[in-house]
mmCIF file of N, CA and C in Angstrom:
data_model
loop_
_atom_site.group_PDB
_atom_site.id
_atom_site.type_symbol
_atom_site.label_atom_id
_atom_site.label_comp_id
_atom_site.label_asym_id
_atom_site.label_seq_id
_atom_site.Cartn_x
_atom_site.Cartn_y
_atom_site.Cartn_z
ATOM 1 N N MET A 1 0.821 -1.194 0.021
ATOM 2 C CA MET A 1 -0.023 -0.003 -0.097
ATOM 3 C C MET A 1 0.906 1.280 -0.082
ATOM 4 N N THR A 2 0.494 2.221 -0.679
ATOM 5 C CA THR A 2 1.185 3.478 -0.769
ATOM 6 C C THR A 2 0.940 4.429 0.451
ATOM 7 N N LEU A 3 1.713 5.343 0.574
ATOM 8 C CA LEU A 3 1.542 6.341 1.816
ATOM 9 C C LEU A 3 0.253 7.033 1.631
ATOM 10 N N LEU A 4 -0.047 7.407 0.501
ATOM 11 C CA LEU A 4 -1.413 8.078 0.234
ATOM 12 C C LEU A 4 -2.505 7.199 0.669
ATOM 13 N N GLY A 5 -2.372 5.897 0.298
ATOM 14 C CA GLY A 5 -3.360 4.922 0.737
ATOM 15 C C GLY A 5 -3.462 4.745 2.107
ATOM 16 N N VAL A 6 -2.357 4.769 2.799
ATOM 17 C CA VAL A 6 -2.496 4.655 4.312
ATOM 18 C C VAL A 6 -3.236 5.894 4.864
ATOM 19 N N LEU A 7 -2.810 7.180 4.362
ATOM 20 C CA LEU A 7 -3.437 8.397 4.793
ATOM 21 C C LEU A 7 -4.880 8.334 4.588
ATOM 22 N N THR A 8 -5.312 7.813 3.461
ATOM 23 C CA THR A 8 -6.747 7.711 3.109
ATOM 24 C C THR A 8 -7.503 6.794 3.939
ATOM 25 N N GLU A 9 -6.948 5.625 4.207
ATOM 26 C CA GLU A 9 -7.618 4.662 5.034
ATOM 27 C C GLU A 9 -7.617 5.168 6.519
ATOM 28 N N ALA A 10 -6.720 6.071 6.928
ATOM 29 C CA ALA A 10 -6.764 6.674 8.123
ATOM 30 C C ALA A 10 -7.872 7.817 8.312
ATOM 31 N N GLY A 11 -8.429 8.098 7.200
ATOM 32 C CA GLY A 11 -9.660 8.978 7.297
ATOM 33 C C GLY A 11 -9.253 10.343 6.858
ATOM 34 N N LEU A 12 -8.049 10.673 6.297
ATOM 35 C CA LEU A 12 -7.755 12.047 5.841
ATOM 36 C C LEU A 12 -8.402 12.305 4.624
ATOM 37 N N GLY A 13 -8.895 13.508 4.357
ATOM 38 C CA GLY A 13 -9.556 13.968 3.111
ATOM 39 C C GLY A 13 -8.519 14.283 2.136
ATOM 40 N N ALA A 14 -8.831 14.655 1.020
ATOM 41 C CA ALA A 14 -7.828 15.063 -0.106
ATOM 42 C C ALA A 14 -6.854 16.077 0.239
ATOM 43 N N GLU A 15 -7.488 17.188 0.854
ATOM 44 C CA GLU A 15 -6.491 18.379 1.241
ATOM 45 C C GLU A 15 -5.676 18.005 2.440
ATOM 46 N N GLU A 16 -6.238 17.168 3.368
ATOM 47 C CA GLU A 16 -5.500 16.838 4.516
ATOM 48 C C GLU A 16 -4.278 15.855 4.146
ATOM 49 N N ARG A 17 -4.548 14.982 3.116
ATOM 50 C CA ARG A 17 -3.544 14.063 2.650
ATOM 51 C C ARG A 17 -2.481 14.865 2.028
ATOM 52 N N VAL A 18 -2.765 15.880 1.163
ATOM 53 C CA VAL A 18 -1.681 16.686 0.632
ATOM 54 C C VAL A 18 -0.715 17.298 1.640
ATOM 55 N N VAL A 19 -1.454 17.853 2.778
ATOM 56 C CA VAL A 19 -0.625 18.505 3.787
ATOM 57 C C VAL A 19 0.195 17.521 4.451
ATOM 58 N N ALA A 20 -0.432 16.404 4.868
ATOM 59 C CA ALA A 20 0.331 15.377 5.532
ATOM 60 C C ALA A 20 1.473 14.836 4.692
ATOM 61 N N LEU A 21 1.204 14.496 3.422
ATOM 62 C CA LEU A 21 2.275 14.057 2.519
ATOM 63 C C LEU A 21 3.380 15.016 2.437
ATOM 64 N N ARG A 22 3.116 16.250 2.302
ATOM 65 C CA ARG A 22 4.192 17.335 2.244
ATOM 66 C C ARG A 22 5.026 17.370 3.478
ATOM 67 N N ALA A 23 4.228 17.308 4.561
ATOM 68 C CA ALA A 23 4.892 17.432 5.937
ATOM 69 C C ALA A 23 5.929 16.297 6.128
ATOM 70 N N LEU A 24 5.356 14.965 5.829
ATOM 71 C CA LEU A 24 6.166 13.880 5.948
ATOM 72 C C LEU A 24 7.457 13.943 5.054
ATOM 73 N N LEU A 25 7.202 14.283 3.784
ATOM 74 C CA LEU A 25 8.257 14.474 2.843
ATOM 75 C C LEU A 25 9.275 15.414 3.194
ATOM 76 N N ALA A 26 8.910 16.513 3.765
ATOM 77 C CA ALA A 26 9.718 17.564 4.212
ATOM 78 C C ALA A 26 10.586 17.059 5.451
ATOM 79 N N TYR A 27 9.908 16.401 6.377
ATOM 80 C CA TYR A 27 10.651 15.787 7.536
ATOM 81 C C TYR A 27 11.681 14.861 7.157
ATOM 82 N N VAL A 28 11.316 13.942 6.138
ATOM 83 C CA VAL A 28 12.449 12.888 5.690
ATOM 84 C C VAL A 28 13.476 13.630 5.003
ATOM 85 N N ILE A 29 13.251 14.532 4.132
ATOM 86 C CA ILE A 29 14.272 15.246 3.317
ATOM 87 C C ILE A 29 15.109 15.959 4.361
ATOM 88 N N GLY A 30 14.615 16.656 5.266
ATOM 89 C CA GLY A 30 15.316 17.410 6.336
ATOM 90 C C GLY A 30 16.202 16.439 7.166
ATOM 91 N N ALA A 31 15.671 15.323 7.637
ATOM 92 C CA ALA A 31 16.390 14.329 8.346
ATOM 93 C C ALA A 31 17.627 13.889 7.614
ATOM 94 N N VAL A 32 17.402 13.466 6.241
ATOM 95 C CA VAL A 32 18.490 13.067 5.463
ATOM 96 C C VAL A 32 19.574 14.079 5.299
ATOM 97 N N GLN A 33 19.158 15.390 5.002
ATOM 98 C CA GLN A 33 20.212 16.454 4.914
ATOM 99 C C GLN A 33 21.008 16.702 6.196
ATOM 100 N N GLN A 34 20.269 16.627 7.323
ATOM 101 C CA GLN A 34 20.833 16.807 8.555
ATOM 102 C C GLN A 34 21.957 15.744 8.757
ATOM 103 N N GLU A 35 21.618 14.465 8.472
ATOM 104 C CA GLU A 35 22.500 13.366 8.510
ATOM 105 C C GLU A 35 23.767 13.506 7.743
ATOM 106 N N HIS A 36 23.580 14.004 6.634
ATOM 107 C CA HIS A 36 24.780 14.165 5.623
ATOM 108 C C HIS A 36 25.440 15.494 5.659
ATOM 109 N N LEU A 37 24.737 16.572 5.974
ATOM 110 C CA LEU A 37 25.201 17.972 5.852
ATOM 111 C C LEU A 37 25.235 18.573 7.180
ATOM 112 N N GLY A 38 24.969 17.896 8.299
ATOM 113 C CA GLY A 38 24.713 18.544 9.688
ATOM 114 C C GLY A 38 25.900 19.391 10.167
ATOM 115 N N ALA A 39 26.661 18.919 11.099
ATOM 116 C CA ALA A 39 27.647 19.793 11.543
ATOM 117 C C ALA A 39 28.815 20.124 10.631
ATOM 118 N N LEU A 40 29.145 21.281 10.549
ATOM 119 C CA LEU A 40 30.246 21.638 9.583
ATOM 120 C C LEU A 40 31.435 21.967 10.387
ATOM 121 N N ALA A 41 32.583 21.757 9.659
ATOM 122 C CA ALA A 41 33.761 22.081 10.241
ATOM 123 C C ALA A 41 34.457 23.053 9.227
ATOM 124 N N GLY A 42 35.151 24.071 9.689
ATOM 125 C CA GLY A 42 35.862 25.038 8.771
ATOM 126 C C GLY A 42 35.897 26.308 9.359
ATOM 127 N N PRO A 43 36.428 27.297 8.550
ATOM 128 C CA PRO A 43 36.563 28.661 9.104
ATOM 129 C C PRO A 43 35.310 29.318 9.434
ATOM 130 N N GLY A 44 34.155 29.138 8.830
ATOM 131 C CA GLY A 44 32.941 29.724 9.376
ATOM 132 C C GLY A 44 32.492 29.271 10.709
ATOM 133 N N THR A 45 32.574 28.020 10.854
ATOM 134 C CA THR A 45 32.223 27.405 12.200
ATOM 135 C C THR A 45 33.161 27.850 13.238
ATOM 136 N N ALA A 46 34.527 27.927 12.888
ATOM 137 C CA ALA A 46 35.446 28.410 13.990
ATOM 138 C C ALA A 46 35.190 29.889 14.256
ATOM 139 N N ALA A 47 34.811 30.703 13.262
ATOM 140 C CA ALA A 47 34.420 32.146 13.594
ATOM 141 C C ALA A 47 33.347 32.123 14.496
ATOM 142 N N ILE A 48 32.306 31.389 14.198
ATOM 143 C CA ILE A 48 31.173 31.385 15.158
ATOM 144 C C ILE A 48 31.338 30.949 16.554
ATOM 145 N N ALA A 49 32.238 29.945 16.553
ATOM 146 C CA ALA A 49 32.742 29.418 17.951
ATOM 147 C C ALA A 49 33.421 30.465 18.778
ATOM 148 N N SER A 50 34.085 31.396 18.038
ATOM 149 C CA SER A 50 35.048 32.291 18.644
ATOM 150 C C SER A 50 34.241 33.536 19.116
ATOM 151 N N LEU A 51 32.929 33.552 18.916
ATOM 152 C CA LEU A 51 32.087 34.668 19.368
ATOM 153 C C LEU A 51 32.069 34.670 20.901
ATOM 154 N N PRO A 52 31.914 35.885 21.479
ATOM 155 C CA PRO A 52 31.823 35.965 22.908
ATOM 156 C C PRO A 52 30.551 35.241 23.417
ATOM 157 N N ALA A 53 30.781 34.262 24.284
ATOM 158 C CA ALA A 53 29.698 33.369 24.787
ATOM 159 C C ALA A 53 28.739 34.136 25.629
ATOM 160 N N GLU A 54 29.061 35.292 26.258
ATOM 161 C CA GLU A 54 28.212 36.125 27.011
ATOM 162 C C GLU A 54 27.219 36.844 26.066
ATOM 163 N N GLU A 55 27.690 37.169 24.923
ATOM 164 C CA GLU A 55 26.777 37.937 24.045
ATOM 165 C C GLU A 55 25.949 36.876 23.070
ATOM 166 N N TYR A 56 26.506 35.739 22.759
ATOM 167 C CA TYR A 56 25.916 34.797 21.728
ATOM 168 C C TYR A 56 25.926 33.302 22.473
ATOM 169 N N PRO A 57 25.296 33.163 23.527
ATOM 170 C CA PRO A 57 25.554 31.823 24.237
ATOM 171 C C PRO A 57 25.233 30.672 23.360
ATOM 172 N N TYR A 58 23.964 30.748 22.723
ATOM 173 C CA TYR A 58 23.479 29.657 22.021
ATOM 174 C C TYR A 58 24.343 29.373 20.687
ATOM 175 N N LEU A 59 24.640 30.433 20.018
ATOM 176 C CA LEU A 59 25.443 30.307 18.675
ATOM 177 C C LEU A 59 26.678 29.791 18.912
ATOM 178 N N ALA A 60 27.388 30.438 19.990
ATOM 179 C CA ALA A 60 28.910 30.000 20.187
ATOM 180 C C ALA A 60 28.819 28.606 20.758
ATOM 181 N N GLY A 61 27.969 28.221 21.619
ATOM 182 C CA GLY A 61 27.925 26.861 22.174
ATOM 183 C C GLY A 61 27.625 25.859 21.140
ATOM 184 N N THR A 62 26.765 26.181 20.230
ATOM 185 C CA THR A 62 26.346 25.126 19.210
ATOM 186 C C THR A 62 27.553 24.968 18.198
ATOM 187 N N ALA A 63 28.275 25.982 17.939
ATOM 188 C CA ALA A 63 29.432 25.780 16.961
ATOM 189 C C ALA A 63 30.564 25.036 17.661
ATOM 190 N N GLU A 64 30.676 25.024 18.959
ATOM 191 C CA GLU A 64 31.714 24.306 19.694
ATOM 192 C C GLU A 64 31.382 22.784 19.726
ATOM 193 N N THR A 65 30.172 22.379 19.513
ATOM 194 C CA THR A 65 29.786 21.067 19.595
ATOM 195 C C THR A 65 30.316 20.342 18.446
ATOM 196 N N PRO A 66 31.158 19.264 18.895
ATOM 197 C CA PRO A 66 31.790 18.528 17.745
ATOM 198 C C PRO A 66 30.778 17.716 16.824
ATOM 199 N N ALA A 67 31.241 17.697 15.620
ATOM 200 C CA ALA A 67 30.480 16.897 14.732
ATOM 201 C C ALA A 67 30.450 15.518 14.924
ATOM 202 N N PRO A 68 29.345 14.846 14.611
ATOM 203 C CA PRO A 68 29.333 13.434 14.884
ATOM 204 C C PRO A 68 30.148 12.761 13.813
ATOM 205 N N SER A 69 30.735 11.582 14.210
ATOM 206 C CA SER A 69 31.551 10.857 13.354
ATOM 207 C C SER A 69 30.771 10.280 12.214
ATOM 208 N N PRO A 70 31.149 10.277 10.958
ATOM 209 C CA PRO A 70 30.341 9.837 9.867
ATOM 210 C C PRO A 70 30.259 8.271 10.108
ATOM 211 N N ARG A 71 28.997 7.694 9.834
ATOM 212 C CA ARG A 71 28.832 6.248 9.788
ATOM 213 C C ARG A 71 29.497 5.587 8.617
ATOM 214 N N PRO A 72 30.006 4.489 8.777
ATOM 215 C CA PRO A 72 30.547 3.797 7.494
ATOM 216 C C PRO A 72 29.377 3.310 6.657
ATOM 217 N N PRO A 73 29.557 3.282 5.341
ATOM 218 C CA PRO A 73 28.383 2.812 4.561
ATOM 219 C C PRO A 73 27.935 1.426 4.933
ATOM 220 N N SER A 74 26.576 1.271 4.941
ATOM 221 C CA SER A 74 26.006 0.001 5.344
ATOM 222 C C SER A 74 26.302 -0.975 4.264
ATOM 223 N N SER A 75 26.682 -2.196 4.421
ATOM 224 C CA SER A 75 26.879 -3.117 3.430
ATOM 225 C C SER A 75 25.551 -3.961 3.319
ATOM 226 N N THR A 76 25.215 -4.230 2.173
ATOM 227 C CA THR A 76 24.092 -5.042 1.762
ATOM 228 C C THR A 76 24.347 -6.400 1.050
ATOM 229 N N ALA A 77 23.704 -7.367 1.560
ATOM 230 C CA ALA A 77 23.985 -8.642 0.965
ATOM 231 C C ALA A 77 23.445 -8.740 -0.426
ATOM 232 N N ALA A 78 24.138 -9.086 -1.461
ATOM 233 C CA ALA A 78 23.677 -9.229 -2.802
ATOM 234 C C ALA A 78 22.983 -10.470 -3.046
#
């Protein structure tokens, strides 16, 4: 069954299905982008991390957070 089929069987009308489908798609795309493009290392991040924590506590603290280690590609059995 397709996602639209599931949403239909859940009782969502046509307009509600469109909104739900777009919301789910945006969530999935955002999660994938965050996984692959999340934390950045480089001069821009270093500049943000060097901001005075008293004036920019959230921004400076976020830039200091280390990037997660990339996961090795998953192997699939052929």
